[in-house]
Short mmCIF file of C-alpha atoms in Angstrom, two decimals:
data_model
loop_
_atom_site.label_atom_id
_atom_site.label_comp_id
_atom_site.label_asym_id
_atom_site.label_seq_id
_atom_site.Cartn_x
_atom_site.Cartn_y
_atom_site.Cartn_z
CA UNK V 261 0.07 -0.05 -0.05
CA UNK V 262 1.31 3.39 -0.94
CA UNK V 263 0.76 6.44 0.98
CA UNK V 264 1.56 9.99 -0.42
CA UNK V 265 1.48 13.13 1.67
CA UNK V 266 0.42 16.33 0.18
CA UNK V 267 1.80 19.48 1.93
CA UNK V 268 -1.34 22.01 1.33
CA UNK V 269 -4.32 22.13 -0.92
CA UNK V 270 -2.27 24.39 -3.22
CA UNK V 271 -0.05 21.48 -4.15
CA UNK V 272 -2.73 19.00 -4.84
CA UNK V 273 -3.88 18.17 -8.30
CA UNK V 274 -7.21 16.28 -8.97
CA UNK V 275 -5.20 13.42 -10.93
CA UNK V 276 -3.36 12.51 -7.76
CA UNK V 277 -6.57 11.00 -6.07
CA UNK V 278 -7.73 8.60 -9.03
CA UNK V 279 -8.57 5.33 -7.36
CA UNK V 280 -7.33 6.29 -4.03
CA UNK V 281 -8.56 7.04 -0.63
CA UNK V 282 -8.24 10.63 0.36
CA UNK V 283 -7.68 11.61 4.08
CA UNK V 284 -8.40 15.40 4.36
CA UNK V 285 -6.46 16.77 7.47
CA UNK V 286 -7.55 20.33 8.64
CA UNK V 287 -6.77 20.06 12.28
CA UNK V 288 -7.59 23.73 13.18
CA UNK V 289 -10.41 23.41 12.80
CA UNK V 290 -12.61 21.99 10.23
CA UNK V 291 -11.67 18.17 10.58
CA UNK V 292 -11.77 18.44 14.19
CA UNK V 293 -15.13 20.24 14.27
CA UNK V 294 -16.72 17.69 11.71
CA UNK V 295 -15.51 14.65 14.04
CA UNK V 296 -16.99 16.41 17.11
CA UNK V 297 -20.24 17.13 15.35
CA UNK V 298 -20.74 13.46 14.25
CA UNK V 299 -19.69 12.21 17.70
CA UNK V 300 -22.35 14.53 19.26
CA UNK V 301 -25.05 12.76 16.96
CA UNK V 302 -25.31 15.08 13.88
CA UNK V 303 -26.73 13.11 10.86
CA UNK V 304 -24.06 14.81 8.81
CA UNK V 305 -22.09 17.82 7.65
CA UNK V 306 -22.36 19.51 4.32
CA UNK V 307 -19.15 21.44 3.71
CA UNK V 308 -19.60 24.54 1.48
CA UNK V 309 -17.01 27.23 0.52
CA UNK V 310 -18.88 30.54 0.97
CA UNK V 311 -21.45 32.08 3.31
CA UNK V 312 -23.91 32.55 0.54
CA UNK V 313 -23.66 28.83 -0.42
CA UNK V 314 -24.16 28.03 3.24
CA UNK V 315 -27.37 29.99 3.48
CA UNK V 316 -28.64 28.67 0.09
CA UNK V 317 -27.92 25.04 0.99
CA UNK V 318 -29.93 25.32 4.32
CA UNK V 319 -33.14 23.60 4.59
CA UNK V 320 -35.53 23.56 7.56
CA UNK V 321 -34.14 22.08 10.59
CA UNK V 322 -30.43 22.58 9.37
CA UNK V 323 -27.94 24.24 11.50
CA UNK V 324 -25.43 26.88 9.90
CA UNK V 325 -21.93 26.65 11.30
CA UNK V 326 -18.55 28.27 10.28
CA UNK V 327 -16.28 31.14 10.89
CA UNK V 328 -14.49 33.92 9.04
CA UNK V 329 -11.34 35.30 10.66
CA UNK V 330 -11.69 33.03 13.45
CA UNK V 331 -15.18 34.58 14.34
CA UNK V 332 -18.67 33.34 14.04
CA UNK V 333 -20.62 34.60 11.05
CA UNK V 334 -23.68 36.74 11.87
CA UNK V 335 -26.82 34.83 11.75
CA UNK V 336 -25.06 31.45 11.93
CA UNK V 337 -26.09 29.04 14.82
CA UNK V 338 -22.54 27.82 15.34
CA UNK V 339 -18.96 29.16 14.91
CA UNK V 340 -15.76 27.11 14.37
CA UNK V 341 -15.00 25.90 17.86
CA UNK V 342 -15.21 22.18 18.20
CA UNK V 343 -16.70 22.49 21.67
CA UNK V 344 -19.85 24.24 20.31
CA UNK V 345 -20.61 21.18 18.21
CA UNK V 346 -20.92 18.95 21.33
CA UNK V 347 -24.14 20.73 22.31
CA UNK V 348 -27.36 18.54 22.49
CA UNK V 349 -28.86 20.71 19.62
CA UNK V 350 -26.51 19.19 17.23
CA UNK V 351 -28.05 15.69 17.72
CA UNK V 352 -30.09 14.51 14.56
CA UNK V 353 -29.41 17.70 12.88
CA UNK V 354 -27.62 18.18 9.47
CA UNK V 355 -24.98 21.14 9.71
CA UNK V 356 -24.03 23.21 6.82
CA UNK V 357 -20.57 24.16 7.43
CA UNK V 358 -18.52 26.86 5.57
CA UNK V 359 -14.96 26.37 5.72
CA UNK V 360 -12.24 27.65 3.16
CA UNK V 361 -9.28 25.24 3.18
CA UNK V 362 -11.41 22.22 4.26
CA UNK V 363 -13.90 22.50 1.58
CA UNK V 364 -11.17 23.22 -1.12
CA UNK V 365 -9.45 20.27 -0.12
CA UNK V 366 -12.56 17.93 -0.61
CA UNK V 367 -13.33 19.56 -3.90
CA UNK V 368 -9.59 18.77 -4.92
CA UNK V 369 -10.05 15.15 -3.72
CA UNK V 370 -13.20 14.67 -5.65
CA UNK V 371 -11.86 12.04 -7.96
CA UNK V 372 -10.89 9.81 -5.06
CA UNK V 373 -12.78 6.55 -4.50
CA UNK V 374 -13.32 7.44 -0.91
CA UNK V 375 -12.82 10.73 1.12
CA UNK V 376 -12.39 10.70 4.71
CA UNK V 377 -11.67 13.45 7.33
CA UNK V 378 -8.77 12.92 9.74
CA UNK V 379 -7.78 14.93 12.86
CA UNK V 380 -5.81 14.20 15.85
CA UNK V 381 -9.31 13.58 17.51
CA UNK V 382 -9.86 10.27 15.32
CA UNK V 383 -6.37 9.21 14.14
CA UNK V 384 -6.56 5.68 14.98
CA UNK V 385 -10.00 5.32 13.71
CA UNK V 386 -9.41 7.15 10.62
CA UNK V 387 -6.09 5.08 9.96
CA UNK V 388 -8.08 1.83 10.50
CA UNK V 389 -11.07 2.92 8.08
CA UNK V 390 -8.53 3.80 5.43
CA UNK V 391 -6.62 0.54 5.65
CA UNK V 392 -9.93 -1.42 5.38
CA UNK V 393 -10.80 0.42 2.08
CA UNK V 394 -8.02 -1.30 0.50
CA UNK V 395 -6.69 1.45 -1.84
CA UNK V 396 -3.54 3.56 -1.91
CA UNK V 397 -3.87 6.50 0.34
CA UNK V 398 -3.30 10.35 -0.24
CA UNK V 399 -3.14 12.46 2.95
CA UNK V 400 -4.04 15.89 2.08
CA UNK V 401 -2.83 18.45 4.69
CA UNK V 402 -5.29 21.43 4.04
CA UNK V 403 -2.79 23.95 5.27
CA UNK V 404 -3.74 27.80 6.02
CA UNK V 405 -3.51 30.65 3.50
CA UNK V 406 -2.34 28.23 0.79
CA UNK V 407 0.59 27.22 2.82
CA UNK V 408 1.67 24.04 4.87
CA UNK V 409 0.37 24.18 8.63
CA UNK V 410 2.54 22.65 11.24
CA UNK V 411 -0.74 20.92 12.88
CA UNK V 412 -1.66 19.32 9.84
CA UNK V 413 1.76 17.90 9.16
CA UNK V 414 1.96 16.64 12.65
CA UNK V 415 -1.57 14.88 12.18
CA UNK V 416 -0.47 13.34 9.13
CA UNK V 417 2.66 11.91 10.79
CA UNK V 418 0.50 10.46 13.42
CA UNK V 419 -1.69 8.88 10.77
CA UNK V 420 1.21 7.33 9.10
CA UNK V 421 2.35 6.11 12.37
CA UNK V 422 -0.98 4.35 12.89
CA UNK V 423 -0.95 3.19 9.41
CA UNK V 424 2.40 1.47 9.69
CA UNK V 425 1.28 0.01 12.89
CA UNK V 426 -1.82 -1.51 11.25
CA UNK V 427 0.04 -2.75 8.08
CA UNK V 428 3.08 -4.13 9.83
CA UNK V 429 5.34 -1.43 8.64
CA UNK V 430 4.81 -2.44 4.85
CA UNK V 431 3.87 0.97 3.70
CA UNK V 432 5.53 2.76 0.91
CA UNK V 433 5.88 6.58 1.87
CA UNK V 434 7.10 9.40 -0.32
CA UNK V 435 9.78 11.77 0.96
CA UNK V 436 7.23 14.34 2.35
CA UNK V 437 5.67 11.39 4.23
CA UNK V 438 8.92 10.42 5.87
CA UNK V 439 9.36 13.86 7.02
CA UNK V 440 6.01 14.12 8.54
CA UNK V 441 6.48 10.76 10.31
CA UNK V 442 9.66 12.23 11.66
CA UNK V 443 7.93 15.47 12.93
CA UNK V 444 5.45 13.21 14.73
CA UNK V 445 8.21 11.26 16.17
CA UNK V 446 10.12 14.14 17.44
CA UNK V 447 7.09 16.02 18.79
CA UNK V 448 4.58 13.43 19.97
CA UNK V 449 5.50 14.19 23.68
CA UNK V 450 4.37 17.84 23.26
CA UNK V 451 1.32 17.77 20.93
CA UNK V 452 -0.37 21.06 22.29
CA UNK V 453 2.95 22.91 22.38
CA UNK V 454 3.73 22.05 18.87
CA UNK V 455 0.26 23.21 17.59
CA UNK V 456 0.92 26.51 19.66
CA UNK V 457 4.11 26.98 17.65
CA UNK V 458 2.29 27.02 14.24
CA UNK V 459 0.92 30.03 12.54
CA UNK V 460 -2.92 29.17 13.26
CA UNK V 461 -2.13 28.09 16.76
CA UNK V 462 -0.60 31.38 17.53
CA UNK V 463 -3.40 33.23 16.00
CA UNK V 464 -5.92 31.30 18.15
CA UNK V 465 -3.97 31.99 21.26
CA UNK V 466 -3.81 35.84 20.62
CA UNK V 467 -7.57 35.71 20.08
CA UNK V 468 -8.01 33.94 23.51
CA UNK V 469 -9.26 30.77 22.04
CA UNK V 470 -6.70 28.39 23.71
CA UNK V 471 -9.56 26.14 24.50
CA UNK V 472 -10.25 25.48 20.91
CA UNK V 473 -6.66 24.53 20.35
CA UNK V 474 -6.86 22.07 23.34
CA UNK V 475 -9.94 20.58 22.10
CA UNK V 476 -8.25 19.89 18.74
CA UNK V 477 -5.40 18.31 20.43
CA UNK V 478 -6.67 15.23 22.14
CA UNK V 479 -5.52 12.26 20.20
CA UNK V 480 -8.07 9.56 19.57
CA UNK V 481 -10.88 11.03 21.69
CA UNK V 482 -13.48 9.79 19.12
CA UNK V 483 -14.03 6.84 16.94
CA UNK V 484 -16.09 8.67 14.31
CA UNK V 485 -14.59 8.80 10.80
CA UNK V 486 -16.33 11.32 8.57
CA UNK V 487 -16.73 9.88 5.08
CA UNK V 488 -18.07 11.78 2.08
CA UNK V 489 -21.21 10.58 0.45
CA UNK V 490 -22.50 12.76 -2.24
CA UNK V 491 -22.00 16.23 -0.66
CA UNK V 492 -22.30 15.24 2.83
CA UNK V 493 -19.90 13.83 5.48
CA UNK V 494 -21.49 11.07 7.58
CA UNK V 495 -20.03 8.92 10.06
CA UNK V 496 -18.35 5.78 9.02
CA UNK V 497 -19.19 4.08 12.25
CA UNK V 498 -23.02 4.38 11.64
CA UNK F 1090 15.78 37.29 12.42
CA UNK F 1091 13.26 35.37 10.27
CA UNK F 1092 13.85 32.28 8.61
CA UNK F 1093 11.56 30.87 5.96
CA UNK F 1094 12.01 27.36 4.51
CA UNK F 1095 10.46 26.55 0.97
CA UNK F 1096 9.91 22.96 0.25
CA UNK F 1097 10.98 22.63 -3.47
CA UNK F 1098 12.11 24.98 -6.25
CA UNK F 1099 8.50 24.70 -7.57
CA UNK F 1100 7.25 26.41 -4.51
CA UNK F 1101 9.51 29.39 -4.59
CA UNK F 1102 8.90 32.70 -6.08
CA UNK F 1103 11.39 35.48 -6.78
CA UNK F 1104 9.58 37.91 -4.46
CA UNK F 1105 10.29 35.83 -1.47
CA UNK F 1106 13.84 36.60 -1.67
CA UNK F 1107 13.98 40.38 -1.66
CA UNK F 1108 16.37 41.77 0.84
CA UNK F 1109 17.17 38.43 1.95
CA UNK F 1110 19.98 35.77 2.22
CA UNK F 1111 19.14 32.64 0.30
CA UNK F 1112 20.58 29.42 1.44
CA UNK F 1113 20.24 26.91 -1.53
CA UNK F 1114 20.11 23.26 -0.40
CA UNK F 1115 20.55 20.45 -2.84
CA UNK F 1116 22.11 17.63 -0.99
CA UNK F 1117 22.25 15.11 -3.64
CA UNK F 1118 24.42 16.34 -5.28
CA UNK F 1119 24.79 19.97 -6.49
CA UNK F 1120 25.36 21.66 -3.19
CA UNK F 1121 27.76 18.86 -1.80
CA UNK F 1122 29.68 18.66 -5.16
CA UNK F 1123 30.13 22.58 -5.25
CA UNK F 1124 31.39 22.53 -1.54
CA UNK F 1125 33.64 19.73 -2.13
CA UNK F 1126 35.02 21.40 -5.38
CA UNK F 1127 35.71 24.53 -3.50
CA UNK F 1128 37.50 22.73 -0.64
CA UNK F 1129 39.63 21.06 -3.34
CA UNK F 1130 40.83 24.47 -4.45
CA UNK F 1131 38.58 25.26 -7.42
CA UNK F 1132 38.42 29.00 -8.01
CA UNK F 1133 34.85 28.82 -8.71
CA UNK F 1134 31.80 27.03 -9.97
CA UNK F 1135 29.49 28.40 -12.70
CA UNK F 1136 26.07 26.72 -12.41
CA UNK F 1137 24.38 26.50 -15.77
CA UNK F 1138 20.98 24.67 -16.61
CA UNK F 1139 21.70 22.92 -19.97
CA UNK F 1140 24.68 20.78 -21.61
CA UNK F 1141 24.48 23.24 -24.44
CA UNK F 1142 24.92 26.21 -22.04
CA UNK F 1143 27.85 24.42 -20.24
CA UNK F 1144 29.68 23.92 -23.59
CA UNK F 1145 29.07 27.52 -24.59
CA UNK F 1146 30.40 28.97 -21.32
CA UNK F 1147 33.56 26.92 -21.25
CA UNK F 1148 36.67 28.96 -21.77
CA UNK F 1149 40.45 27.54 -22.14
CA UNK F 1150 41.29 25.85 -18.76
CA UNK F 1151 37.71 25.35 -17.52
CA UNK F 1152 36.37 21.99 -16.56
CA UNK F 1153 32.98 20.75 -17.41
CA UNK F 1154 31.01 18.82 -14.80
CA UNK F 1155 27.67 17.57 -14.34
CA UNK F 1156 25.25 14.55 -14.85
CA UNK F 1157 22.05 13.46 -16.66
CA UNK F 1158 20.03 10.73 -15.19
CA UNK F 1159 22.89 10.06 -12.61
CA UNK F 1160 25.54 9.56 -15.36
CA UNK F 1161 28.38 11.59 -16.52
CA UNK F 1162 27.74 13.53 -19.83
CA UNK F 1163 29.74 12.35 -22.72
CA UNK F 1164 32.78 14.67 -23.27
CA UNK F 1165 32.59 16.12 -19.87
CA UNK F 1166 35.59 16.17 -17.46
CA UNK F 1167 33.67 15.29 -14.31
CA UNK F 1168 30.34 13.78 -13.42
CA UNK F 1169 28.36 14.48 -10.30
CA UNK F 1170 30.02 12.42 -7.55
CA UNK F 1171 31.49 14.67 -4.99
CA UNK F 1172 34.48 12.45 -4.76
CA UNK F 1173 35.32 13.22 -8.52
CA UNK F 1174 35.67 16.79 -7.38
CA UNK F 1175 38.53 16.21 -4.69
CA UNK F 1176 40.92 15.35 -7.60
CA UNK F 1177 44.09 17.59 -7.76
CA UNK F 1178 43.02 18.71 -11.21
CA UNK F 1179 40.18 20.65 -9.75
CA UNK F 1180 42.67 22.92 -8.00
CA UNK F 1181 42.74 26.59 -9.50
CA UNK F 1182 40.38 25.51 -12.17
CA UNK F 1183 37.02 27.09 -12.94
CA UNK F 1184 34.13 24.42 -13.01
CA UNK F 1185 31.15 24.87 -15.46
CA UNK F 1186 28.63 22.44 -13.63
CA UNK F 1187 25.34 21.66 -15.27
CA UNK F 1188 22.58 20.84 -12.59
CA UNK F 1189 18.86 21.09 -12.99
CA UNK F 1190 17.30 21.76 -9.70
CA UNK F 1191 20.34 23.51 -8.21
CA UNK F 1192 20.65 26.04 -11.13
CA UNK F 1193 16.81 26.63 -11.09
CA UNK F 1194 16.97 27.24 -7.43
CA UNK F 1195 19.78 30.02 -7.93
CA UNK F 1196 17.83 31.60 -10.69
CA UNK F 1197 14.77 31.80 -8.34
CA UNK F 1198 16.68 33.33 -5.72
CA UNK F 1199 18.43 36.03 -7.99
CA UNK F 1200 16.58 38.77 -6.01
CA UNK F 1201 18.30 37.78 -2.76
CA UNK F 1202 20.99 40.22 -1.38
CA UNK F 1203 23.18 37.10 -0.79
CA UNK F 1204 23.09 33.60 -2.12
CA UNK F 1205 24.92 30.80 -0.36
CA UNK F 1206 25.05 26.98 -1.00
CA UNK F 1207 24.32 24.67 1.93
CA UNK F 1208 24.95 21.10 2.31
CA UNK F 1209 25.43 18.62 5.22
CA UNK F 1210 29.26 18.88 4.36
CA UNK F 1211 29.18 22.65 5.45
CA UNK F 1212 26.26 23.14 7.61
CA UNK F 1213 27.78 24.91 10.48
CA UNK F 1214 30.01 27.28 8.41
CA UNK F 1215 26.96 28.00 6.18
CA UNK F 1216 24.76 28.87 9.22
CA UNK F 1217 27.61 31.10 10.70
CA UNK F 1218 27.93 33.02 7.24
CA UNK F 1219 24.33 33.52 6.85
CA UNK F 1220 23.97 34.90 10.41
CA UNK F 1221 26.98 37.18 9.74
CA UNK F 1222 25.20 38.63 6.69
CA UNK F 1223 22.57 40.22 8.94
CA UNK F 1224 19.51 39.41 6.76
CA UNK F 1225 16.47 37.44 7.15
CA UNK F 1226 16.97 34.03 5.67
CA UNK F 1227 15.21 31.96 3.21
CA UNK F 1228 16.30 28.30 2.93
CA UNK F 1229 15.28 26.81 -0.35
CA UNK F 1230 15.20 22.96 -0.57
CA UNK F 1231 15.95 22.45 -4.10
CA UNK F 1232 14.07 19.14 -4.34
CA UNK F 1233 13.89 16.46 -6.97
CA UNK F 1234 11.48 16.26 -9.91
CA UNK F 1235 9.74 19.44 -8.77
CA UNK F 1236 8.99 17.77 -5.40
CA UNK F 1237 10.36 17.80 -1.84
CA UNK F 1238 13.40 15.88 -1.24
CA UNK F 1239 13.88 14.22 2.26
CA UNK F 1240 17.79 14.91 2.26
CA UNK F 1241 17.19 18.53 1.51
CA UNK F 1242 14.56 18.76 4.27
CA UNK F 1243 17.03 17.11 6.69
CA UNK F 1244 19.78 19.41 5.75
CA UNK F 1245 17.32 22.57 6.33
CA UNK F 1246 16.71 20.99 9.76
CA UNK F 1247 20.44 20.81 10.56
CA UNK F 1248 20.88 24.52 9.22
CA UNK F 1249 18.02 25.78 11.41
CA UNK F 1250 19.49 23.79 14.36
CA UNK F 1251 22.80 25.66 13.85
CA UNK F 1252 21.06 28.90 13.16
CA UNK F 1253 19.19 28.62 16.67
CA UNK F 1254 22.43 27.79 18.36
CA UNK F 1255 24.28 30.84 16.94
CA UNK F 1256 21.33 33.26 17.87
CA UNK F 1257 20.47 32.08 21.26
CA UNK F 1258 17.12 30.58 19.99
CA UNK F 1259 15.86 33.87 18.92
CA UNK F 1260 14.74 32.94 15.31
CA UNK F 1261 11.26 33.45 13.99
CA UNK F 1262 10.53 30.30 12.04
CA UNK F 1263 7.56 29.46 9.82
CA UNK F 1264 5.55 26.25 10.13
CA UNK F 1265 7.55 24.29 7.54
CA UNK F 1266 10.78 25.43 9.21
CA UNK F 1267 9.50 23.80 12.61
CA UNK F 1268 8.56 20.84 10.71
CA UNK F 1269 11.96 20.40 9.08
CA UNK F 1270 13.91 21.14 12.66
CA UNK F 1271 11.75 18.29 14.03
CA UNK F 1272 12.75 16.04 11.20
CA UNK F 1273 16.34 16.72 11.81
CA UNK F 1274 15.66 16.30 15.55
CA UNK F 1275 14.18 12.82 15.10
CA UNK F 1276 16.66 11.64 12.50
CA UNK F 1277 19.97 13.18 13.56
CA UNK F 1278 21.25 9.93 14.95
CA UNK F 1279 20.55 8.27 11.40
CA UNK F 1280 21.65 10.64 8.79
CA UNK F 1281 22.73 8.20 6.10
CA UNK F 1282 19.88 5.87 6.78
CA UNK F 1283 17.36 8.94 6.33
CA UNK F 1284 18.96 9.78 3.12
CA UNK F 1285 18.79 6.23 1.71
CA UNK F 1286 14.95 6.49 2.58
CA UNK F 1287 14.44 9.28 0.10
CA UNK F 1288 13.60 8.85 -3.58
CA UNK F 1289 16.94 10.15 -4.81
CA UNK F 1290 18.88 8.11 -2.16
CA UNK F 1291 17.19 4.97 -3.32
CA UNK F 1292 17.84 5.72 -6.87
CA UNK F 1293 21.66 6.23 -6.12
CA UNK F 1294 21.55 2.82 -4.22
CA UNK F 1295 19.98 1.15 -7.02
CA UNK F 1296 22.67 2.62 -9.56
CA UNK F 1297 25.49 1.37 -7.02
CA UNK F 1298 26.48 4.70 -6.17
CA UNK F 1299 26.43 4.34 -2.23
CA UNK F 1300 29.64 5.95 -1.97
CA UNK F 1301 28.41 9.15 -3.28
CA UNK F 1302 25.59 9.03 -0.82
CA UNK F 1303 28.07 8.63 1.92
CA UNK F 1304 30.19 11.39 0.82
CA UNK F 1305 27.17 13.92 0.73
CA UNK F 1306 26.23 12.60 4.43
CA UNK F 1307 29.27 13.73 6.45
CA UNK F 1308 28.16 16.58 8.51
CA UNK F 1309 30.68 19.67 8.88
CA UNK F 1310 33.55 18.08 6.85
CA UNK F 1311 34.29 21.27 5.17
CA UNK F 1312 34.45 25.17 6.12
CA UNK F 1313 33.87 26.40 2.59
CA UNK F 1314 30.68 28.41 2.00
CA UNK F 1315 29.94 28.74 -1.63
CA UNK F 1316 28.58 32.31 -2.30
CA UNK F 1317 27.31 33.65 -5.56
CA UNK F 1318 29.14 36.74 -7.25
CA UNK F 1319 27.80 37.34 -10.65
CA UNK F 1320 27.46 33.96 -12.08
CA UNK F 1321 29.95 32.30 -10.10
CA UNK F 1322 29.97 30.53 -6.88
CA UNK F 1323 33.24 31.08 -4.99
CA UNK F 1324 34.44 30.35 -1.53
CA UNK F 1325 33.22 32.71 1.34
CA UNK F 1326 36.31 31.71 3.26
CA UNK F 1327 38.72 33.03 0.63
#
């Protein structure tokens, strides 16, 4: 089984996903929020790129979620903090979530046979689901502002570590994959501190959102693996 | 002092180098070959992109060096193995070296105030020279086939480790820089093994060029820091 790791959405081309399983990683915060919402009983999350699209896609009973510049969007039900998505009102509701990098990553990976969302929160479950799908894997680090984001690379490394464990070390990695595996190896004892070193982590700290950052840093808190069916991410457990 | 790390030539734009010191890293093998040649007494290395350009640039007394598909070019004096460049015939000669990634990296960084070539072979001297030039730094990993190369990332991490040591840890790193620093931190005990894991390392091993790989893996063997003046890299020691 081959695993390729792509450093940011900018670096991805659709052709790379043919006949593959795509793991979309956007630790701060789209992947983490989606995993959390599914764990809280949401029926599914529809990721869209713009606020207008979000409003247009909303049907009766749906919740609107997302942020711009790390702030909740006026008129929306939920922001981007994973903790908001544990609320009981999420249960049995569909959520229209506007994210920029996360949605672009999903659009880029449209040609994949399967698309899963990976985060630190569900790394082991995500790796297990990916192995069971029996395809070569592309881990797409969504990144931030079209650039590599440290927390996504850290999560890619964790996913690789889990994938290697599940396959008895038989994976074929690319150069960037080896680098991310080493990043995780070097920093696995200091997950929160590493996330705080990254550009997005620093921004969240400045905005007083340390709790969001901590909520995204808990490895294997959930077993839910968001999987794309049509335009909606639903739980692979369900 | 800020340090930015760029993952491959493909990712670099000229504007990123304005008023900066560029460190060009192409461990296998352009940077390593250039450092070795200067240490052996070459007066300077002129990097050019094509075989035709190399032949056109040659003047009486110059040596022609370079490879295509890891093999010496017919009619050239030297191939791409660093060990060839330790020969006494290199002393006091100018070398026209055709490299693909290395030359493209130098062209991309043309707007930098200073351009240095960094390798594992000269990491400490290169970091010291860069700090003394008192500019923000861009480390450009040349990569291979337009993609990130593991050995270049490893060398970027080593350079960052040395730069942090020289500046009392006061550097401002970007996310990719932190990742490369961790890569080096995790793999510093296994430099050769890590280079062998990379795509180019594997290719050299298949071609029976293990010795080249080992010659490029010796940290701090030389004090020469190739620095671009006009179209020629000369020793910063001199």
